[in-house]
Short mmCIF file of C-alpha atoms in Angstrom, two decimals:
data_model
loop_
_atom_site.label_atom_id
_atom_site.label_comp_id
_atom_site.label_asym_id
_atom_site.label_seq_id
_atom_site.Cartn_x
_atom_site.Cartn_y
_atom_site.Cartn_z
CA UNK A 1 0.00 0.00 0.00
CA UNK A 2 1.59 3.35 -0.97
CA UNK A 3 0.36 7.03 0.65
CA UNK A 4 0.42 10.08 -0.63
CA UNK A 5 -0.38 13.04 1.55
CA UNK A 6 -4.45 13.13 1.01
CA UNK A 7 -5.09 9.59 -0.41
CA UNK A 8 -4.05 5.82 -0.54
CA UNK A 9 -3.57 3.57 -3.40
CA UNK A 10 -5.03 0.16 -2.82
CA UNK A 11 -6.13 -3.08 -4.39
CA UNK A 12 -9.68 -3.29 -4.90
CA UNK A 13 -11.98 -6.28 -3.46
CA UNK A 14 -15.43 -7.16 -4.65
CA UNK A 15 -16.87 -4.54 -1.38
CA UNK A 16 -15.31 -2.10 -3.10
CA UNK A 17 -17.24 -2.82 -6.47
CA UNK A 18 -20.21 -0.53 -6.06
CA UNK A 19 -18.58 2.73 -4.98
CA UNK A 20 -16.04 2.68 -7.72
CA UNK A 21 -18.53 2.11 -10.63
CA UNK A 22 -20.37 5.22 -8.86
CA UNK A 23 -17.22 7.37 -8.91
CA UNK A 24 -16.34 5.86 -12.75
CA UNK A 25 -19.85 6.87 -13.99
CA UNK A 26 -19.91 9.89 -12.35
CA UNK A 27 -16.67 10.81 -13.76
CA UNK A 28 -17.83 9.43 -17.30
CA UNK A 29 -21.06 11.60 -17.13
CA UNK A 30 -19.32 14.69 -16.14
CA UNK A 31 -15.56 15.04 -17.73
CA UNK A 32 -16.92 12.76 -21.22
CA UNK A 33 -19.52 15.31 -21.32
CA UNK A 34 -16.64 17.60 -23.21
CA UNK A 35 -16.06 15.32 -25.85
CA UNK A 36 -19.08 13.45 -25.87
CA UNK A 37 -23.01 14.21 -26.07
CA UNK A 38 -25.48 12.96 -23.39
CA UNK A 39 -26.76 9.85 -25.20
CA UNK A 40 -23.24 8.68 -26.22
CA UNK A 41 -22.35 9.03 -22.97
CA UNK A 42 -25.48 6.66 -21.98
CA UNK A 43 -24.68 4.58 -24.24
CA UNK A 44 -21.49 3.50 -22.85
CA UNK A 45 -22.63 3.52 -19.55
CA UNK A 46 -25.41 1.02 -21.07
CA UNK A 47 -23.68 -0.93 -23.36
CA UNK A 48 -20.44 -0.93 -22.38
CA UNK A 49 -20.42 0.17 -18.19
CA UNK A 50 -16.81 1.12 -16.22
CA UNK A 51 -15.49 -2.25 -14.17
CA UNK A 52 -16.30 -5.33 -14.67
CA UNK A 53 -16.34 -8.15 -12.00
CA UNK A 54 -13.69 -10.53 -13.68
CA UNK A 55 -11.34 -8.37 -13.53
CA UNK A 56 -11.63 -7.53 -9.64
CA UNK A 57 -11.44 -10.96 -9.48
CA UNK A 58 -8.20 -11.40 -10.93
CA UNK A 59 -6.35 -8.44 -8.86
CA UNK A 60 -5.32 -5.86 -10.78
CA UNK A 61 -7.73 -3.19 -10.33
CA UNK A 62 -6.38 -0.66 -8.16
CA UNK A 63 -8.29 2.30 -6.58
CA UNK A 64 -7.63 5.70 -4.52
CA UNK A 65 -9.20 5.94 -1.68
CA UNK A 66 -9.06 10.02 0.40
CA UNK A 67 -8.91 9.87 4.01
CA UNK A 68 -12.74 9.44 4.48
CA UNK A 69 -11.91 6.34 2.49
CA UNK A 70 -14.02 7.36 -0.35
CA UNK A 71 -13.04 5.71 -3.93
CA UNK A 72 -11.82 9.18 -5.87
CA UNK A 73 -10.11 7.23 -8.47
CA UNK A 74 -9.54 3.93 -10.56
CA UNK A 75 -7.11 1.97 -12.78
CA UNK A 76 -6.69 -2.03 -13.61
CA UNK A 77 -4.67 -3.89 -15.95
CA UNK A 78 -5.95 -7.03 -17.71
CA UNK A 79 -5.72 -9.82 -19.76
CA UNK A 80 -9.23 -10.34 -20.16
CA UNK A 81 -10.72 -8.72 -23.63
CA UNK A 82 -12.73 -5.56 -23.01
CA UNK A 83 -16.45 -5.63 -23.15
CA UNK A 84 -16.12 -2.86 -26.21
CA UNK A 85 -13.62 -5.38 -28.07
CA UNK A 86 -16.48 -8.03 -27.92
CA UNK A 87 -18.69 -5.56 -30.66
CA UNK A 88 -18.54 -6.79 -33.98
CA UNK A 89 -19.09 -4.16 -36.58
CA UNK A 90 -22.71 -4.19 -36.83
CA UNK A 91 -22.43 -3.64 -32.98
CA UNK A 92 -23.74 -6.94 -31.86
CA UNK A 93 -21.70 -8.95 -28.75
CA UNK A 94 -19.67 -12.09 -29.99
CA UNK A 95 -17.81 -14.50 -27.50
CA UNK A 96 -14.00 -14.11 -27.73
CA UNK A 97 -12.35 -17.77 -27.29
CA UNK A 98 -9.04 -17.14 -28.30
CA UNK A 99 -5.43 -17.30 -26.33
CA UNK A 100 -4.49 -13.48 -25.05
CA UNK A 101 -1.24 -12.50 -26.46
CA UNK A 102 1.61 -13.97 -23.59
CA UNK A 103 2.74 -10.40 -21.85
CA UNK A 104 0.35 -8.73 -23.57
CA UNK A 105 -2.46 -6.63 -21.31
CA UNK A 106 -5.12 -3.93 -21.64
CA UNK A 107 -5.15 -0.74 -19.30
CA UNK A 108 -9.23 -0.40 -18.19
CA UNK A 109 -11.39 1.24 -15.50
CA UNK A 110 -9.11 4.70 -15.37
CA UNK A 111 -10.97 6.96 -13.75
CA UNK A 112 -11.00 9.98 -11.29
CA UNK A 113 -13.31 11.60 -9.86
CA UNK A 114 -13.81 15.10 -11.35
CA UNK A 115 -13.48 17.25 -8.14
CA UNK A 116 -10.53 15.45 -7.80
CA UNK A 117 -8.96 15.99 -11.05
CA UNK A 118 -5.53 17.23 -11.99
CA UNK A 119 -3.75 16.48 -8.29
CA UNK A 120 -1.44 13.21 -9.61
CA UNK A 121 -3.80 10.65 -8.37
CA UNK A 122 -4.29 8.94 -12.19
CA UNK A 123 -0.88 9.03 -12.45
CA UNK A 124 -0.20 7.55 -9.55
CA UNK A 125 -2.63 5.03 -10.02
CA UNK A 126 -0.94 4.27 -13.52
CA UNK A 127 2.08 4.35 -11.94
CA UNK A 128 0.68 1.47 -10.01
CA UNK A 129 -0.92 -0.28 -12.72
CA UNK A 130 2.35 -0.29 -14.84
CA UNK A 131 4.76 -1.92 -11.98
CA UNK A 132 2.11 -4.71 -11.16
CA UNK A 133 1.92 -5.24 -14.66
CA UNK A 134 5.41 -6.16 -14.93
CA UNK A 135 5.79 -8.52 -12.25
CA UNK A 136 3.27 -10.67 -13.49
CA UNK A 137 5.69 -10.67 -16.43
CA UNK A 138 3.66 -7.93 -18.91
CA UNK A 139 5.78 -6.16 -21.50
CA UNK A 140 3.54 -4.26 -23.31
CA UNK A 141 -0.12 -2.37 -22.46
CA UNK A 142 -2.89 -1.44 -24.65
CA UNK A 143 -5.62 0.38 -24.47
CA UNK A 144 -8.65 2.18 -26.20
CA UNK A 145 -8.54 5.83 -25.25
CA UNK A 146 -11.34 7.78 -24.67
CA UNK A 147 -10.90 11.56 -26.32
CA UNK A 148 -11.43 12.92 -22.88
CA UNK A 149 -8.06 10.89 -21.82
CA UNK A 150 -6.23 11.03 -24.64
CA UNK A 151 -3.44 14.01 -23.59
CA UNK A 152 -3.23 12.04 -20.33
CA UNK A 153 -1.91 9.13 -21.49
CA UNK A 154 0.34 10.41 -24.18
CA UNK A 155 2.26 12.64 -21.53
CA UNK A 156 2.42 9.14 -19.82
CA UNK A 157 4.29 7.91 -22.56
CA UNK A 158 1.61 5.82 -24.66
CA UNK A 159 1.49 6.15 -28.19
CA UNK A 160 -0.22 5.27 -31.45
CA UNK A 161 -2.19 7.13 -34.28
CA UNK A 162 -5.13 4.26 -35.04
CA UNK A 163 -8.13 6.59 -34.34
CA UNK A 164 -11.56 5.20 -34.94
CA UNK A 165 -15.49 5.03 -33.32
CA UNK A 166 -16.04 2.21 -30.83
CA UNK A 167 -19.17 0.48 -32.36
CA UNK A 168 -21.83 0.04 -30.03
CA UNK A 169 -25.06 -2.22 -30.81
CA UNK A 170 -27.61 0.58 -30.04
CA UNK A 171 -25.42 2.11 -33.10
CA UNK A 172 -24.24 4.79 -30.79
CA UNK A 173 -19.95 5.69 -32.37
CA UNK A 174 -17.61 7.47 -29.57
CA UNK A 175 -14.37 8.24 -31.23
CA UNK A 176 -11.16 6.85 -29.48
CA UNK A 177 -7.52 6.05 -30.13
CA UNK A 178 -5.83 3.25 -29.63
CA UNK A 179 -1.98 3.09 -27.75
CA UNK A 180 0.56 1.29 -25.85
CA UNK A 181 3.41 1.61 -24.09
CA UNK A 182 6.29 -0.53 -24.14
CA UNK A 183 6.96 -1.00 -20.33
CA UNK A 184 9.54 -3.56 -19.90
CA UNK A 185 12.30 -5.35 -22.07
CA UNK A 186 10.24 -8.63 -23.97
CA UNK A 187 12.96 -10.98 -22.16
CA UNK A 188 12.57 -9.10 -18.44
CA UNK A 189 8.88 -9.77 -19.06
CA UNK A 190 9.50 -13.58 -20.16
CA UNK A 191 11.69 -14.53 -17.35
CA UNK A 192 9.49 -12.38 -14.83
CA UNK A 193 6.19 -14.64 -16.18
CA UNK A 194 7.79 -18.22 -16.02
CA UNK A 195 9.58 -17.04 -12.63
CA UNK A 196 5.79 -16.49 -11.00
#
């Protein structure tokens, strides 16, 4: 557990589910709603939502927490396929069988709360992401950006150019970008993953 002078990073258990995906939508509803209109916004709220279970269950989501211990931000790695990545075109939901990519992982659930905004804490929680990431023997993370996040991940040092809409099936489009970030050498990652 690290500190930082007005909030905690932690782990997140399944009690903790509720008050983040409050926080997440909140913060969805109110910072998307600069890049986004209201029913795109619902839409991903509805289609798509913030945190999914599965990955609380595998232990990678990690949350801020103030001193009132209320959830004021969000982060998780994954090797699980996003919800949004299980759209076809037409926006209809397909099962994904398929083997992830070995030290391969998606960034999902980043989130702080807006009145919170702009004091380090999602870059702390990245921070926190990125390290876990590696010792479970990750090399490389992905991730669809939101526009409203973009400029905080590139100064973060994620990259990439592939721009597109993320297809919903109520044929709602919100534009996004995809990028990585190399985060450890491909061999530190191997040896780190058959080491665990």
């Amino acid at each position: 557990m690290k500190a930082a002078p007005d909030f905690v990073i932690r782990k997140a258990t399944e009690g903790d589910i509720l008050c983040t995906r409050t926080m997440q939508m909140r913060a969805m509803s109110l910072t998307g709603a600069r890049y986004y209109s209201r029913d795109e916004i619902d839409s991903f709220l509805r289609n798509v939502g913030t945190l999914e279970e599965a990955i609380v269950a595998e232990g990678h989501v990690f949350i801020a927490v103030d001193r009132d211990d209320q959830v004021i931000g969000s982060g998780a790695w994954s090797r699980l396929a996003p919800c949004y990545a299980r759209f076809t075109k037409s926006g209809e939901m397909v099962a994904t069988g398929g083997n992830p990519v070995p030290g391969v992982a998606t960034v999902r659930s980043m989130f702080v709360a807006p009145e919170h905004e702009r004091r380090g804490i999602g870059r702390a929680i990245l921070r926190e992401v990125e390290a876990d990431a590696r010792e479970w023997g990750m090399f490389l993370l992905r991730l669809t950006a939101l526009l409203s996040a973009e400029r905080f991940y590139r100064a973060l040092g994620y990259a990439g150019e592939a721009r597109g809409h993320m297809r919903l099936p109520d044929g709602a489009r919100l534009g996004c970008v995809r990028l990585e970030k190399l985060i450890a050498a491909h061999e530190t990652a191997t040896k780190a993953a058959s080491a665990a």
